[in-house]
Tab-separated table of C-alpha atoms in Angstrom:
chain	number	residue	atom	x	y	z
A	687	LEU	CA	22.192	-25.486	-94.819
A	688	PHE	CA	19.091	-26.796	-95.878
A	689	ALA	CA	16.642	-24.682	-93.617
A	690	ILE	CA	18.977	-21.147	-94.707
A	691	PHE	CA	18.098	-21.605	-98.062
A	692	ALA	CA	14.803	-21.911	-97.593
A	693	PHE	CA	14.473	-19.130	-95.725
A	694	ALA	CA	17.018	-17.067	-97.459
A	695	THR	CA	15.408	-17.522	-100.696
A	696	CYS	CA	12.044	-16.265	-99.706
A	697	GLY	CA	12.768	-13.905	-96.957
A	698	GLY	CA	15.303	-12.038	-98.710
A	699	TYR	CA	13.294	-11.851	-102.095
A	700	SER	CA	12.527	-8.659	-104.024
A	701	GLY	CA	11.233	-8.436	-107.133
A	702	GLY	CA	9.418	-5.984	-110.625
A	703	LEU	CA	7.795	-5.763	-113.119
A	704	ARG	CA	7.268	-2.521	-115.965
A	705	LEU	CA	5.026	-1.489	-118.202
A	706	SER	CA	4.408	0.050	-121.026
A	707	VAL	CA	1.092	2.690	-121.888
A	708	ASP	CA	0.976	4.553	-125.209
A	709	CYS	CA	-1.347	6.603	-125.532
A	710	ALA	CA	-3.616	8.034	-128.588
A	711	ASN	CA	-1.854	11.043	-127.292
A	712	LYS	CA	1.057	10.599	-126.837
A	713	SER	CA	2.371	13.442	-124.513
A	714	GLU	CA	0.490	11.796	-122.180
A	715	SER	CA	2.020	8.030	-122.296
A	716	ASP	CA	4.044	6.906	-119.767
A	717	LEU	CA	6.118	4.287	-121.255
A	718	ASN	CA	7.846	2.515	-118.311
A	719	ILE	CA	5.829	1.956	-115.218
A	720	ASP	CA	7.769	0.804	-112.124
A	721	ILE	CA	6.095	-2.024	-109.974
A	722	ALA	CA	8.553	-3.121	-107.031
A	723	PHE	CA	7.246	-6.110	-104.458
A	724	ALA	CA	9.406	-7.663	-101.899
A	725	TYR	CA	8.207	-10.088	-98.951
A	726	PRO	CA	6.458	-10.646	-97.205
A	727	PHE	CA	3.878	-10.239	-100.177
A	728	ARG	CA	1.092	-7.322	-99.196
A	729	LEU	CA	0.385	-6.797	-102.579
A	730	HIS	CA	-2.588	-4.438	-101.636
A	731	GLN	CA	-0.495	-1.930	-100.386
A	732	VAL	CA	2.191	-2.172	-103.119
A	733	ASN	CA	0.414	1.263	-105.159
A	734	PHE	CA	1.279	2.800	-108.746
A	735	ASP	CA	1.013	5.356	-110.906
A	736	ALA	CA	-0.325	4.868	-114.022
A	737	PRO	CA	-2.068	7.452	-116.909
A	738	THR	CA	-5.270	7.227	-117.905
A	739	CYS	CA	-5.027	8.789	-121.000
A	740	GLU	CA	-7.296	11.336	-120.599
A	741	GLY	CA	-5.369	14.792	-120.389
A	742	LYS	CA	-2.222	14.577	-117.545
A	743	ARG	CA	-4.522	12.570	-115.092
A	744	ARG	CA	-2.826	9.630	-113.499
A	745	GLU	CA	-4.357	6.972	-111.411
A	746	LYS	CA	-3.371	5.802	-108.355
A	747	LEU	CA	-3.074	1.980	-108.754
A	748	SER	CA	-2.438	-1.402	-106.215
A	749	LEU	CA	-1.774	-4.875	-106.539
A	750	ILE	CA	-4.797	-7.070	-105.620
A	751	GLY	CA	-3.693	-9.514	-102.995
A	752	ASP	CA	-2.650	-10.386	-99.735
A	753	PHE	CA	-0.199	-13.762	-99.155
A	754	SER	CA	1.650	-12.403	-96.264
A	755	SER	CA	0.547	-15.038	-93.873
A	756	SER	CA	1.769	-18.409	-96.150
A	757	ALA	CA	5.350	-16.907	-97.635
A	758	GLU	CA	5.798	-16.284	-93.074
A	759	PHE	CA	4.414	-19.207	-92.231
A	760	PHE	CA	6.903	-20.739	-94.510
A	761	VAL	CA	10.037	-18.620	-93.245
A	762	THR	CA	9.049	-18.379	-89.433
A	763	ILE	CA	9.417	-22.655	-89.691
A	764	ALA	CA	12.401	-22.470	-91.666
A	765	VAL	CA	14.531	-20.048	-88.837
A	766	PHE	CA	13.089	-22.163	-86.199
A	767	ALA	CA	14.372	-25.225	-88.040
A	768	PHE	CA	17.787	-23.253	-88.394
A	769	LEU	CA	17.666	-22.481	-84.743
A	770	TYR	CA	16.660	-26.220	-83.395
A	771	SER	CA	18.794	-27.861	-85.700
A	772	LEU	CA	22.260	-25.182	-84.192
A	773	ALA	CA	21.367	-26.248	-80.524
A	774	ALA	CA	20.968	-30.446	-81.573
A	775	THR	CA	24.076	-29.822	-83.060
A	776	VAL	CA	25.809	-28.248	-79.969
A	777	VAL	CA	24.107	-30.886	-77.610
A	778	TYR	CA	24.944	-33.493	-79.949
A	779	ILE	CA	28.747	-32.487	-79.527
A	780	PHE	CA	28.860	-31.207	-76.194
A	781	PHE	CA	26.000	-33.510	-74.184
A	782	GLN	CA	25.836	-36.491	-75.384
A	783	ASN	CA	25.970	-38.460	-71.963
A	784	LYS	CA	23.538	-35.341	-70.434
A	785	TYR	CA	20.772	-36.533	-73.973
A	786	ARG	CA	21.004	-39.676	-72.789
A	787	GLU	CA	20.152	-39.791	-69.119
A	788	ASN	CA	16.850	-40.689	-68.201
A	789	ASN	CA	15.892	-41.265	-72.307
A	790	ARG	CA	14.510	-38.003	-72.048
A	791	GLY	CA	16.277	-35.671	-74.153
A	792	PRO	CA	16.681	-38.959	-76.894
A	793	LEU	CA	11.913	-38.822	-76.457
A	794	ILE	CA	11.793	-34.830	-76.633
A	795	ASP	CA	14.036	-35.130	-79.712
A	796	PHE	CA	12.156	-37.890	-81.186
A	797	ILE	CA	8.691	-35.850	-80.801
A	798	VAL	CA	10.177	-32.417	-81.623
A	799	THR	CA	11.591	-34.069	-85.276
A	800	VAL	CA	8.027	-35.518	-85.700
A	801	VAL	CA	6.294	-32.234	-85.575
A	802	PHE	CA	9.045	-30.684	-87.442
A	803	SER	CA	8.499	-32.940	-90.335
A	804	PHE	CA	4.885	-32.092	-90.071
A	805	LEU	CA	4.977	-28.766	-90.345
A	806	TRP	CA	7.594	-28.176	-93.341
A	807	LEU	CA	5.570	-30.440	-95.569
A	808	VAL	CA	2.186	-28.335	-94.164
A	809	SER	CA	4.269	-24.726	-94.669
A	810	SER	CA	5.846	-25.759	-98.139
A	811	SER	CA	2.142	-26.862	-99.318
A	812	ALA	CA	0.911	-23.063	-98.000
A	813	TRP	CA	3.827	-21.705	-99.795
A	814	ALA	CA	3.206	-23.712	-103.078
A	815	LYS	CA	0.089	-22.166	-103.505
A	816	GLY	CA	1.153	-19.004	-101.649
A	817	LEU	CA	3.772	-18.617	-104.744
A	818	SER	CA	1.434	-19.647	-107.283
A	819	ASP	CA	-1.225	-16.582	-106.238
A	820	VAL	CA	1.488	-14.270	-106.417
A	821	LYS	CA	3.088	-14.999	-109.984
A	822	ILE	CA	-0.580	-14.199	-111.485
A	823	ALA	CA	-0.713	-10.875	-109.256
A	824	THR	CA	2.357	-9.916	-110.579
A	825	ASP	CA	1.163	-11.129	-113.859
A	826	PRO	CA	2.042	-7.932	-116.381
A	827	ASP	CA	-0.559	-8.629	-118.468
A	828	GLU	CA	-2.842	-8.887	-114.913
A	829	VAL	CA	-1.982	-6.147	-114.208
A	830	LEU	CA	-3.026	-4.196	-117.477
A	831	LEU	CA	-6.770	-5.032	-116.789
A	832	LEU	CA	-6.529	-2.932	-113.785
A	833	MET	CA	-5.711	-0.272	-115.954
A	834	SER	CA	-8.682	2.225	-117.347
A	835	ALA	CA	-6.777	3.153	-119.827
A	836	CYS	CA	-6.252	-0.867	-121.476
A	837	LYS	CA	-9.132	-0.817	-121.777
A	838	GLN	CA	-9.664	1.460	-124.623
A	839	GLN	CA	-8.700	0.122	-128.310
A	840	SER	CA	-6.740	3.684	-128.948
A	841	ASN	CA	-4.511	2.856	-126.637
A	842	LYS	CA	-1.668	0.240	-126.217
A	843	CYS	CA	-0.307	-1.051	-123.435
A	844	LEU	CA	2.741	-3.873	-123.372
A	845	PRO	CA	4.672	-5.748	-120.569
A	846	VAL	CA	8.162	-4.392	-120.741
A	847	ARG	CA	9.421	-6.869	-117.732
A	848	SER	CA	8.554	-9.580	-116.172
A	849	PRO	CA	9.323	-10.606	-112.543
A	850	VAL	CA	11.590	-13.195	-111.752
A	851	MET	CA	10.572	-16.228	-109.567
A	852	SER	CA	13.341	-17.643	-109.417
A	853	SER	CA	14.936	-17.647	-105.524
A	854	LEU	CA	10.836	-17.760	-105.092
A	855	ASN	CA	10.686	-21.339	-106.925
A	856	THR	CA	13.663	-22.476	-105.222
A	857	SER	CA	12.560	-21.844	-101.540
A	858	VAL	CA	9.459	-24.223	-102.481
A	859	VAL	CA	11.896	-26.573	-103.295
A	860	PHE	CA	14.139	-26.466	-100.096
A	861	GLY	CA	10.652	-26.469	-98.472
A	862	PHE	CA	10.175	-29.958	-99.471
A	863	LEU	CA	13.557	-30.923	-99.135
A	864	ASN	CA	13.330	-30.385	-95.678
A	865	PHE	CA	10.445	-32.271	-95.283
A	866	ILE	CA	12.074	-34.872	-96.531
A	867	LEU	CA	15.320	-34.235	-94.374
A	868	TRP	CA	13.949	-33.892	-91.611
A	869	ALA	CA	11.267	-37.040	-92.053
A	870	GLY	CA	13.927	-39.510	-92.541
A	871	ASN	CA	15.568	-38.344	-89.724
A	872	ILE	CA	12.774	-39.535	-87.727
A	873	TRP	CA	14.545	-43.329	-88.008
A	874	PHE	CA	17.622	-42.153	-86.981
A	875	VAL	CA	16.253	-40.257	-83.948
A	876	PHE	CA	13.432	-43.315	-83.034
A	877	LYS	CA	16.574	-45.676	-82.567
A	878	GLU	CA	18.418	-43.212	-79.660
A	879	THR	CA	14.578	-43.567	-77.626
A	880	GLY	CA	14.287	-46.209	-74.934
A	881	TRP	CA	10.983	-47.745	-77.550
A	882	HIS	CA	13.701	-48.043	-80.161
A	883	SER	CA	15.769	-50.531	-77.274
A	884	SER	CA	12.968	-52.236	-75.035
A	885	GLY	CA	11.309	-54.075	-78.822
A	886	GLN	CA	14.974	-55.285	-79.471
A	887	ARG	CA	15.454	-56.744	-76.110
A	888	HIS	CA	12.675	-59.126	-76.869
A	889	PRO	CA	14.663	-61.291	-79.566
A	890	PRO	CA	17.676	-62.203	-76.910
A	891	ASP	CA	15.584	-62.962	-74.729
A	892	THR	CA	12.994	-65.096	-76.658
A	893	MET	CA	16.653	-67.061	-78.382
A	894	GLU	CA	17.672	-67.133	-74.694
A	895	LYS	CA	14.747	-69.581	-73.559
A	896	GLN	CA	14.987	-71.830	-76.540
A	897	SER	CA	18.643	-72.651	-76.538
A	898	SER	CA	18.285	-73.277	-72.242
A	899	SER	CA	15.436	-75.450	-73.519
A	900	TYR	CA	17.666	-76.974	-76.301
A	901	ASN	CA	20.072	-78.226	-73.304
A	902	GLN	CA	17.725	-79.835	-71.357
A	903	GLY	CA	16.614	-81.487	-74.346
A	904	GLY	CA	18.365	-85.504	-75.460
A	905	TYR	CA	20.865	-84.006	-77.273
A	906	ASN	CA	22.978	-82.816	-74.687
A	907	GLN	CA	22.420	-85.612	-72.117
A	908	ASP	CA	24.898	-88.259	-72.460
A	909	SER	CA	23.349	-90.229	-74.762
A	910	TYR	CA	26.089	-92.374	-75.672
A	911	GLY	CA	27.865	-92.717	-72.685
A	912	PRO	CA	27.579	-95.939	-70.184
A	913	ALA	CA	23.519	-95.673	-71.299
A	914	GLY	CA	24.083	-96.146	-74.955
A	915	GLY	CA	25.011	-99.184	-76.826
A	916	TYR	CA	28.216	-98.313	-78.394
A	917	ASN	CA	30.374	-97.817	-75.498
A	918	GLN	CA	28.821	-100.753	-73.592
A	919	PRO	CA	31.742	-103.903	-73.410
A	920	GLY	CA	30.887	-106.244	-76.015
A	921	SER	CA	28.521	-104.557	-77.656
A	922	TYR	CA	30.520	-105.916	-81.110
A	923	GLY	CA	30.938	-109.105	-79.933
A	924	GLN	CA	26.960	-109.716	-79.065
A	925	VAL	CA	26.199	-109.578	-83.174
A	926	GLY	CA	29.170	-111.597	-84.038
A	927	GLU	CA	30.358	-110.047	-86.848
A	928	TYR	CA	32.715	-112.386	-88.634
A	929	GLY	CA	30.760	-115.465	-88.066
A	930	GLN	CA	32.737	-115.985	-85.086
A	931	SER	CA	30.539	-117.117	-82.103
A	932	GLN	CA	33.588	-115.169	-79.166
A	933	SER	CA	32.895	-111.536	-78.646
A	934	TYR	CA	35.093	-109.000	-79.008
A	935	GLY	CA	34.575	-106.904	-76.731
A	936	GLN	CA	34.367	-109.746	-73.620
A	937	SER	CA	38.365	-108.530	-73.369
A	938	GLY	CA	37.638	-105.090	-71.520
A	939	PRO	CA	36.709	-101.676	-72.729
A	940	THR	CA	39.467	-101.837	-75.460
A	941	SER	CA	38.818	-100.085	-79.523
A	942	PHE	CA	37.399	-102.415	-81.690
A	943	ALA	CA	40.115	-101.836	-83.867
A	944	ASN	CA	42.225	-102.465	-80.520
A	945	GLN	CA	40.074	-105.845	-80.921
A	946	ILE	CA	41.455	-106.820	-84.682
C-alpha cells in the first residue's frame, strides 16, 4: 500500500500555472497564459506562447530543466517494490514450506529487503531534490523572467495561478516512509534466516555444559549419606549434648527425636 501511494502520487501528477502579460498597448496583451506540465517533468519540452508587446508578434518559449531521471527512478523503485511485496505475500501464505526449505528463501528475502531499503533511501532523496528543482523551474515569478515583454517597465507581468504541488510533496513523504518500513523489516526477515538460528544455538549449548559440570560437582554427590556426619549412627552421642556420658546414637540408626 505504501508503494502504491508513492508511485501514484508522483506518476499520476499533472499541473499547471497561469500568467498574465498586460502590455502598454492593451490590444497586444494576453491575460491568460496557461502552461501545463506533468510527469516525468521534462520541462524543457513544455512550450508556450507569450506576447512580445511589439505588435502582434508572439514568441515561443519553453520551461527550463529536465527532472525526469529522478522522478522515473523513484516511480520505478516504487513499482518494483509493490510487485515484490505482492509476490512475497503470496509465498508467505501459500508456499511457507518451500520458503523455509534449505534456508534459501529467507536468505534471498533478506538480501532483497536490504537492497530495496537502500534503493528507497536513494530514490527518495533524489526525488526530493528533483522536486525542489521542479518547484523553482515552475515558479511563476521565474517563468515571467523568460519573457522579453516582462523586461520592459511599461508592461505589467503578473502570476495568476501557481501549480499545486501537494501530491508531489506527499510522494516524497511516502518515499521516506517506505524506507523506514523496509529498513525495519530487515530485522524480521533476518530472524527467518539460518544466520539468526545459528546464533541462537550457542547459548543453550553453553548452559548445558555449565549444568553438566555443576552436576558433577560436590552438590550432586551424596554428601549427606553414610560418608557424612549427620547420617552416621551415634554422631550426636559423641558430643554428649545433655552432659551425659552415654551416646544417643549407639542403639541404632533411629532419629534423634525418638531417642529423646
